[in-house]
Coordinates of C-alpha atoms in Angstrom, one line a residue:
M542 CA -42.8 -10.8 -19.6
P543 CA -40.4 -11.9 -22.4
S544 CA -38.3 -8.8 -21.8
T545 CA -37.6 -9.8 -18.2
N546 CA -36.3 -13.2 -19.4
R547 CA -34.1 -11.5 -21.9
V548 CA -32.7 -9.1 -19.2
H549 CA -32.0 -12.1 -16.9
T550 CA -30.2 -13.9 -19.8
M551 CA -28.1 -10.8 -20.6
S552 CA -27.0 -10.4 -17.0
R553 CA -26.0 -14.0 -16.8
M554 CA -24.0 -13.6 -20.0
M555 CA -22.2 -10.5 -18.6
R556 CA -21.0 -12.2 -15.4
P557 CA -17.9 -13.7 -17.0
V558 CA -17.0 -10.4 -18.6
W559 CA -17.4 -8.5 -15.3
G560 CA -15.4 -11.2 -13.5
L561 CA -12.5 -10.9 -16.0
A562 CA -12.6 -7.1 -15.8
L563 CA -12.5 -7.2 -12.0
A564 CA -9.6 -9.7 -12.1
G565 CA -7.7 -7.5 -14.5
V566 CA -8.1 -4.4 -12.3
V567 CA -7.1 -6.3 -9.2
G568 CA -4.1 -7.8 -10.9
A569 CA -2.9 -4.5 -12.2
M570 CA -3.2 -3.0 -8.7
L571 CA -1.2 -5.8 -7.2
V572 CA 1.6 -5.5 -9.7
G573 CA 1.6 -1.7 -9.5
C574 CA 1.8 -1.7 -5.8
S575 CA 4.5 -4.3 -5.4
A576 CA 6.8 -3.6 -8.3
E577 CA 9.5 -1.0 -7.6
E578 CA 11.7 0.1 -10.4
A579 CA 15.3 -0.7 -9.6
I580 CA 17.9 2.0 -10.2
C581 CA 20.3 -0.6 -11.7
E582 CA 19.9 -4.1 -13.2
D583 CA 21.0 -7.3 -11.5
G584 CA 24.8 -7.5 -11.6
E585 CA 25.3 -3.8 -11.4
Y586 CA 25.6 -1.1 -8.7
T587 CA 24.8 2.6 -8.8
V588 CA 27.4 5.4 -8.6
M589 CA 27.1 9.1 -8.4
S590 CA 28.9 11.9 -10.2
V591 CA 31.2 14.1 -8.2
G592 CA 29.8 17.6 -7.8
G593 CA 26.5 16.8 -9.6
T594 CA 23.3 14.9 -9.2
G595 CA 24.0 12.5 -12.1
G596 CA 24.5 8.8 -11.7
A597 CA 25.3 5.7 -13.6
C598 CA 25.3 1.9 -13.2
V599 CA 28.5 -0.1 -13.1
S600 CA 29.0 -3.8 -13.5
N601 CA 29.8 -5.5 -10.2
G602 CA 33.5 -6.0 -9.8
E603 CA 34.4 -2.9 -11.8
E604 CA 35.5 0.4 -10.4
P605 CA 33.4 3.6 -11.0
P606 CA 34.5 5.6 -14.1
K607 CA 36.4 8.8 -13.8
G608 CA 34.3 11.6 -12.3
Y609 CA 32.0 9.1 -10.4
V610 CA 32.2 7.6 -6.9
R611 CA 30.3 5.0 -4.9
Y612 CA 27.5 6.4 -2.7
P613 CA 28.4 6.7 0.9
K614 CA 27.6 3.5 2.9
G615 CA 24.0 3.4 4.1
K616 CA 22.9 6.1 1.7
V617 CA 22.7 4.1 -1.5
P618 CA 19.5 4.5 -3.6
E619 CA 18.1 1.2 -4.7
H620 CA 14.7 2.0 -6.3
V621 CA 13.5 5.0 -8.2
D622 CA 12.1 7.6 -5.8
D623 CA 13.1 5.8 -2.7
K624 CA 14.4 7.8 0.3
W625 CA 18.0 8.0 -1.0
D626 CA 17.1 8.6 -4.6
V627 CA 15.1 11.7 -3.6
Y628 CA 17.8 12.8 -1.2
W629 CA 20.5 12.7 -3.9
D630 CA 18.4 14.9 -6.2
T631 CA 19.5 17.9 -3.9
H632 CA 22.8 16.7 -2.5
T633 CA 26.1 15.5 -3.9
V634 CA 29.7 14.8 -2.9
D635 CA 32.5 17.2 -3.5
K636 CA 36.0 16.3 -4.7
N637 CA 37.0 15.7 -1.0
G638 CA 34.1 13.2 -0.6
D639 CA 32.1 15.5 1.7
I640 CA 28.3 15.6 1.3
V641 CA 27.2 19.0 0.1
D642 CA 24.1 20.7 -1.4
A643 CA 23.9 20.1 -5.1
P644 CA 24.5 23.1 -7.3
A645 CA 21.4 24.8 -8.7
F646 CA 21.3 24.3 -12.5

């Protein structure tokens, strides 16, 4: 019978450990599911390269650098792998501002 008492004591001692482990897993899941990685930091906007699939972040209030343009209105990627981020992996704008298929590299 002493072994049963010892098992009971061990299971009671392990409860806080299991509780902490469960809380950690749940916390990690919540953070992982709700956090989206922004393309640019606060105070910046994203621009795309003309004729390619590259991009950059520009401080608000500044114009895009040479060779870059603003994304077309309504087609701006905001988070990594969002709808528009994926779209612009295979599309670009040409020197006339028309949306075209991106060149194969």
